[in-house]
Amino acid sequence: MTPGQQNNSIGEYSGPRNAAYNTNAIGRRAAMFSNSSESIFIGSQAGYRSQGLYNIVIGSYSVNSSDSLNGAFNTVIGTSTATNLSGSAAMNTIIGSQISPPSNTASNQLVISNIIFGTGASGTGTTIPTGGKVGIKVATPARDLEVAGEVRITDLTTDTPTQIVGADADGDLGAITVGSGLSLSGGT
């Protein structure tokens, strides 16, 4: 059964062989073979074999892998989500159905429905991480914000523009310096 202490389990085989403490498991085989303390697992086989601390897993078959996860502070929401998350992966936030992070062992990743990705998401409380990057349709963004696709900006401020912005061959944006000898030709 459950050799751990102060655990709560609801559901067939929920929490068996869980040696952790203060873990809540709801669902058939939720937290089965888990040693994940101070964690919450909701859904059939959610958190199966998890070993880390302070993980929150909501969704059937999520974080359910033959490789055990011993990382901490992961938040996973969705059915069959982050099934490949393993090792010391920590502080990841993964949301969506059948979603996996770009790296199964990396930490500080953000994945929302395989559209929005983040790296370096290590801020806690009100601390903003200095190395954090966000990608839209880009799994490993190279800049603070990287977008694969077209961009539209609406409701720009009505301040007088002071710079012209252009893109280089890689798509990186930068200010264009206007100097002598520059001419503009027709177009829209």
Coordinates of N, CA and C in Angstrom, one line a residue, residues 42-185:
I42 N -3.9 14.6 -10.3 CA -5.3 14.4 -10.6 C -5.4 13.8 -12.0
G43 N -6.1 12.6 -12.1 CA -6.3 12.0 -13.4 C -5.8 10.6 -13.4
S44 N -6.4 9.7 -14.2 CA -5.9 8.3 -14.3 C -4.4 8.3 -14.6
Q45 N -3.7 7.6 -13.8 CA -2.2 7.4 -14.0 C -1.4 8.7 -14.0
A46 N -2.0 9.8 -13.6 CA -1.3 11.1 -13.5 C -0.1 10.9 -12.5
G47 N 1.1 11.3 -12.9 CA 2.2 11.3 -12.0 C 2.8 9.9 -11.8
Y48 N 2.5 8.9 -12.6 CA 3.0 7.6 -12.5 C 4.5 7.6 -12.5
R49 N 5.1 7.1 -11.4 CA 6.6 7.0 -11.3 C 7.3 8.3 -10.9
S50 N 6.5 9.4 -10.6 CA 7.2 10.7 -10.3 C 7.9 10.6 -9.0
Q51 N 9.0 11.3 -8.9 CA 9.9 11.2 -7.7 C 10.1 12.6 -7.2
G52 N 9.9 13.7 -7.8 CA 10.3 15.0 -7.4 C 9.3 15.6 -6.3
L53 N 9.6 16.8 -6.0 CA 8.9 17.6 -4.9 C 8.0 18.7 -5.6
Y54 N 6.9 19.0 -5.0 CA 6.1 20.1 -5.3 C 5.6 20.1 -6.8
N55 N 5.4 19.0 -7.3 CA 4.9 18.9 -8.7 C 3.3 18.9 -8.7
I56 N 2.7 19.6 -9.7 CA 1.3 19.6 -9.9 C 1.0 19.0 -11.2
V57 N 0.2 17.9 -11.3 CA -0.1 17.3 -12.5 C -1.6 17.1 -12.6
I58 N -2.2 17.7 -13.6 CA -3.7 17.5 -13.7 C -3.9 17.0 -15.2
G59 N -4.4 15.8 -15.3 CA -4.7 15.2 -16.6 C -4.4 13.8 -16.6
S60 N -5.2 13.0 -17.2 CA -5.0 11.6 -17.3 C -3.8 11.3 -18.1
Y61 N -3.0 10.3 -17.6 CA -1.7 9.9 -18.3 C -0.7 10.9 -18.5
S62 N -0.8 12.0 -17.7 CA 0.3 13.1 -17.8 C 1.4 12.8 -16.9
V63 N 2.6 13.1 -17.3 CA 3.8 12.8 -16.6 C 3.8 11.3 -16.2
N64 N 3.5 10.5 -17.2 CA 3.4 9.0 -17.0 C 4.4 8.4 -17.9
S65 N 5.5 8.0 -17.3 CA 6.6 7.6 -18.2 C 7.4 6.5 -17.5
S66 N 8.0 5.7 -18.3 CA 8.9 4.6 -17.7 C 10.2 5.2 -17.1
D67 N 10.5 6.4 -17.6 CA 11.6 7.2 -17.0 C 11.0 8.0 -15.8
S68 N 11.6 7.9 -14.7 CA 11.0 8.7 -13.6 C 11.5 10.1 -13.6
L69 N 10.6 11.0 -13.2 CA 10.8 12.4 -13.0 C 11.2 12.7 -11.6
N70 N 12.4 13.2 -11.3 CA 12.8 13.6 -10.0 C 12.9 15.1 -9.8
G71 N 12.6 15.8 -10.8 CA 12.6 17.3 -10.7 C 11.5 17.8 -9.9
A72 N 11.6 19.1 -9.5 CA 10.6 19.7 -8.6 C 9.9 21.0 -9.3
F73 N 8.8 21.4 -8.7 CA 8.1 22.6 -9.1 C 7.6 22.6 -10.6
N74 N 7.3 21.4 -11.1 CA 6.7 21.3 -12.4 C 5.2 21.5 -12.3
T75 N 4.6 22.1 -13.3 CA 3.1 22.3 -13.4 C 2.7 21.8 -14.8
V76 N 1.9 20.7 -14.8 CA 1.5 20.1 -16.1 C 0.0 20.0 -16.1
I77 N -0.7 20.5 -17.1 CA -2.1 20.5 -17.2 C -2.5 20.0 -18.6
G78 N -3.2 18.9 -18.7 CA -3.7 18.4 -20.0 C -3.6 16.9 -20.1
T79 N -4.4 16.2 -20.9 CA -4.4 14.8 -21.0 C -3.1 14.3 -21.8
S80 N -2.5 13.3 -21.3 CA -1.3 12.7 -22.0 C -0.2 13.8 -22.3
T81 N 0.0 14.7 -21.3 CA 0.9 15.8 -21.5 C 2.2 15.6 -20.7
A82 N 3.3 15.9 -21.3 CA 4.6 15.8 -20.7 C 4.9 14.4 -20.3
T83 N 4.5 13.4 -21.1 CA 4.8 12.0 -20.8 C 6.3 11.7 -20.9
N84 N 7.0 12.6 -21.6 CA 8.5 12.3 -21.7 C 9.3 13.1 -20.7
L85 N 8.7 13.8 -19.8 CA 9.4 14.6 -18.8 C 10.1 13.7 -17.9
S86 N 11.4 13.8 -17.7 CA 12.1 12.9 -16.9 C 13.4 13.5 -16.3
G87 N 14.1 12.8 -15.5 CA 15.3 13.2 -14.9 C 15.1 14.4 -13.9
S88 N 16.0 15.3 -13.9 CA 15.9 16.4 -13.0 C 15.2 17.6 -13.5
A89 N 14.4 17.5 -14.6 CA 13.6 18.6 -15.2 C 12.8 19.3 -14.1
A90 N 13.0 20.6 -14.0 CA 12.3 21.3 -12.9 C 11.8 22.7 -13.3
M91 N 10.8 23.2 -12.6 CA 10.2 24.5 -12.9 C 9.7 24.6 -14.3
N92 N 9.1 23.6 -14.9 CA 8.5 23.6 -16.2 C 7.0 23.9 -16.0
T93 N 6.4 24.6 -17.0 CA 5.0 24.8 -17.1 C 4.6 24.3 -18.5
I94 N 3.7 23.3 -18.5 CA 3.3 22.7 -19.8 C 1.8 22.5 -19.8
I95 N 1.2 23.2 -20.7 CA -0.3 23.2 -20.8 C -0.7 22.8 -22.2
G96 N -1.7 21.9 -22.2 CA -2.3 21.5 -23.5 C -2.5 20.0 -23.6
S97 N -3.2 19.5 -24.5 CA -3.5 18.1 -24.6 C -2.4 17.4 -25.5
Q98 N -1.8 16.4 -25.0 CA -0.8 15.6 -25.8 C 0.4 16.5 -26.2
I99 N 0.9 17.3 -25.3 CA 2.0 18.2 -25.5 C 3.2 17.7 -24.8
S100 N 4.4 17.8 -25.4 CA 5.6 17.5 -24.8 C 6.6 18.7 -24.9
P101 N 7.4 18.9 -23.9 CA 8.4 20.0 -23.9 C 9.4 19.7 -25.0
P102 N 10.1 20.7 -25.5 CA 11.2 20.5 -26.5 C 12.3 19.6 -26.0
S103 N 12.6 19.7 -24.7 CA 13.6 18.8 -24.1 C 13.0 18.1 -22.9
N104 N 13.1 16.8 -22.8 CA 12.5 16.1 -21.7 C 13.2 16.2 -20.4
T105 N 14.5 16.7 -20.4 CA 15.2 16.8 -19.1 C 15.6 18.3 -18.8
A106 N 15.2 19.2 -19.6 CA 15.6 20.6 -19.3 C 14.6 21.2 -18.3
S107 N 15.1 22.3 -17.7 CA 14.3 23.0 -16.7 C 13.9 24.4 -17.2
N108 N 12.9 25.0 -16.5 CA 12.5 26.4 -16.8 C 11.9 26.6 -18.2
Q109 N 11.2 25.6 -18.7 CA 10.5 25.6 -20.0 C 9.1 26.0 -19.8
L110 N 8.5 26.7 -20.8 CA 7.1 27.0 -20.9 C 6.6 26.5 -22.2
V111 N 5.5 25.7 -22.2 CA 4.9 25.2 -23.5 C 3.4 25.4 -23.3
I112 N 2.8 26.1 -24.2 CA 1.4 26.2 -24.2 C 0.9 25.8 -25.6
S113 N 0.3 24.6 -25.6 CA -0.4 24.1 -26.8 C 0.5 24.1 -28.1
N114 N 1.8 23.9 -27.9 CA 2.8 23.9 -29.0 C 2.7 25.1 -29.9
I115 N 2.3 26.2 -29.3 CA 2.2 27.5 -30.0 C 3.2 28.5 -29.3
I116 N 3.1 28.6 -28.0 CA 3.9 29.5 -27.3 C 4.9 28.7 -26.4
F117 N 6.2 29.1 -26.6 CA 7.3 28.4 -25.9 C 8.1 29.4 -25.1
G118 N 8.7 29.0 -24.0 CA 9.5 29.8 -23.3 C 10.7 29.1 -22.8
T119 N 11.8 29.8 -22.7 CA 13.1 29.2 -22.1 C 13.5 30.2 -21.0
G120 N 14.3 29.7 -20.0 CA 14.8 30.5 -19.0 C 13.7 31.1 -18.1
A121 N 12.6 30.4 -18.0 CA 11.5 30.9 -17.2 C 11.7 30.6 -15.7
S122 N 12.7 31.2 -15.1 CA 13.2 30.9 -13.8 C 12.7 31.9 -12.7
G123 N 11.9 32.8 -13.0 CA 11.5 33.8 -12.1 C 10.6 33.2 -11.0
T124 N 10.7 33.7 -9.8 CA 9.8 33.3 -8.7 C 9.2 34.5 -8.1
G125 N 8.1 34.4 -7.5 CA 7.5 35.6 -6.8 C 7.3 36.7 -7.9
T126 N 7.8 37.8 -7.6 CA 7.7 38.9 -8.6 C 9.0 39.2 -9.3
T127 N 9.9 38.2 -9.2 CA 11.2 38.4 -9.9 C 11.1 38.0 -11.4
I128 N 11.5 38.9 -12.3 CA 11.5 38.7 -13.7 C 12.8 38.1 -14.1
P129 N 12.8 36.9 -14.8 CA 14.1 36.3 -15.1 C 14.8 37.1 -16.2
T130 N 16.1 37.3 -16.1 CA 16.8 38.1 -17.0 C 17.1 37.4 -18.3
G131 N 17.2 36.1 -18.3 CA 17.5 35.3 -19.5 C 16.3 34.7 -20.2
G132 N 15.1 35.1 -19.7 CA 13.9 34.4 -20.3 C 13.7 34.9 -21.7
K133 N 13.2 33.9 -22.5 CA 12.9 34.1 -23.9 C 11.6 33.5 -24.2
V134 N 10.8 34.1 -25.1 CA 9.5 33.6 -25.5 C 9.5 33.4 -27.1
G135 N 8.9 32.3 -27.5 CA 8.8 32.1 -28.9 C 7.3 31.8 -29.3
I136 N 6.9 32.3 -30.4 CA 5.6 32.0 -30.9 C 5.8 31.2 -32.1
K137 N 5.4 29.9 -32.1 CA 5.7 28.9 -33.1 C 7.2 28.6 -33.2
V138 N 8.0 28.9 -32.2 CA 9.4 28.7 -32.2 C 9.8 28.0 -30.9
A139 N 10.2 26.8 -30.9 CA 10.4 26.0 -29.7 C 11.6 26.5 -28.9
T140 N 12.6 27.0 -29.5 CA 13.8 27.5 -28.8 C 14.2 28.9 -29.3
P141 N 13.5 29.9 -28.8 CA 13.7 31.2 -29.2 C 15.1 31.7 -29.0
A142 N 15.6 32.5 -29.9 CA 17.0 33.0 -29.8 C 17.0 34.5 -29.3
R143 N 15.9 35.1 -29.3 CA 15.8 36.5 -28.8 C 14.7 36.6 -27.7
D144 N 14.6 37.7 -27.0 CA 13.6 37.9 -26.0 C 12.2 37.5 -26.5
L145 N 11.9 37.8 -27.7 CA 10.7 37.4 -28.4 C 11.0 37.0 -29.8
E146 N 10.7 35.8 -30.2 CA 10.9 35.4 -31.6 C 9.6 34.8 -32.1
V147 N 9.2 35.3 -33.3 CA 8.0 34.8 -33.9 C 8.3 34.2 -35.3
A148 N 7.7 33.0 -35.5 CA 7.8 32.4 -36.8 C 6.5 32.6 -37.5
G149 N 6.4 33.6 -38.4 CA 5.2 33.9 -39.1 C 5.0 35.4 -39.2
E150 N 3.9 35.8 -39.6 CA 3.6 37.3 -39.8 C 3.3 37.9 -38.5
V151 N 3.5 39.2 -38.4 CA 3.2 39.9 -37.1 C 2.3 41.1 -37.5
R152 N 1.3 41.3 -36.7 CA 0.4 42.5 -36.8 C 0.4 43.2 -35.5
I153 N 0.5 44.5 -35.5 CA 0.4 45.3 -34.3 C -0.7 46.3 -34.5
T154 N -1.7 46.2 -33.6 CA -2.8 47.2 -33.6 C -2.8 48.1 -32.4
D155 N -3.4 49.2 -32.5 CA -3.5 50.1 -31.4 C -2.2 50.6 -30.9
L156 N -1.3 51.0 -31.9 CA 0.0 51.6 -31.6 C -0.3 53.0 -30.9
T157 N 0.7 53.4 -30.1 CA 0.6 54.7 -29.5 C 0.6 55.8 -30.5
T158 N 0.1 56.9 -30.2 CA 0.0 58.0 -31.1 C 1.2 59.0 -30.9
D159 N 2.2 58.5 -30.2 CA 3.4 59.3 -30.1 C 4.1 59.5 -31.4
T160 N 4.8 60.6 -31.6 CA 5.5 60.8 -32.9 C 6.7 59.8 -33.0
P161 N 6.7 59.1 -34.1 CA 7.7 58.1 -34.3 C 9.1 58.8 -34.4
T162 N 10.1 58.1 -33.8 CA 11.5 58.7 -33.8 C 12.5 57.7 -34.4
Q163 N 12.0 56.5 -34.8 CA 13.0 55.6 -35.4 C 12.2 54.8 -36.5
I164 N 13.0 54.4 -37.5 CA 12.6 53.5 -38.5 C 13.2 52.1 -38.2
V165 N 12.4 51.1 -38.3 CA 12.8 49.7 -38.0 C 12.9 48.9 -39.2
G166 N 13.9 48.1 -39.3 CA 14.1 47.2 -40.4 C 14.5 45.8 -39.9
A167 N 14.5 44.8 -40.8 CA 14.9 43.5 -40.4 C 16.1 43.0 -41.3
D168 N 17.0 42.3 -40.6 CA 18.1 41.8 -41.4 C 17.7 40.4 -42.0
A169 N 18.7 39.7 -42.6 CA 18.4 38.5 -43.3 C 17.9 37.4 -42.3
D170 N 18.3 37.5 -41.0 CA 17.8 36.5 -40.0 C 16.5 36.8 -39.4
G171 N 15.9 38.0 -39.8 CA 14.7 38.5 -39.2 C 14.8 39.3 -38.0
D172 N 16.1 39.5 -37.5 CA 16.3 40.4 -36.3 C 16.0 41.8 -36.7
L173 N 15.2 42.5 -35.8 CA 14.8 43.8 -36.0 C 15.9 44.8 -35.4
G174 N 16.0 45.9 -36.0 CA 16.9 46.9 -35.5 C 16.6 48.3 -36.1
A175 N 17.1 49.3 -35.5 CA 16.8 50.7 -35.9 C 17.6 51.0 -37.2
I176 N 17.0 51.7 -38.1 CA 17.7 52.1 -39.4 C 18.2 53.5 -39.2
T177 N 19.4 53.7 -39.5 CA 20.0 55.1 -39.4 C 19.8 55.7 -40.8
V178 N 19.1 56.9 -40.8 CA 18.9 57.6 -42.1 C 20.1 58.6 -42.2
G179 N 20.7 58.5 -43.4 CA 21.8 59.4 -43.6 C 21.7 60.0 -45.0
S180 N 22.7 60.7 -45.4 CA 22.7 61.3 -46.7 C 22.8 60.2 -47.8
G181 N 22.3 60.6 -49.0 CA 22.4 59.7 -50.1 C 21.3 58.6 -50.1
L182 N 20.4 58.6 -49.1 CA 19.4 57.6 -49.0 C 18.2 58.1 -49.8
S183 N 17.7 57.2 -50.6 CA 16.5 57.6 -51.4 C 15.4 56.5 -51.2
L184 N 14.2 56.9 -51.3 CA 13.1 56.0 -51.2 C 12.4 55.9 -52.5
S185 N 12.0 54.7 -53.0 CA 11.3 54.6 -54.2 C 9.9 54.3 -54.0

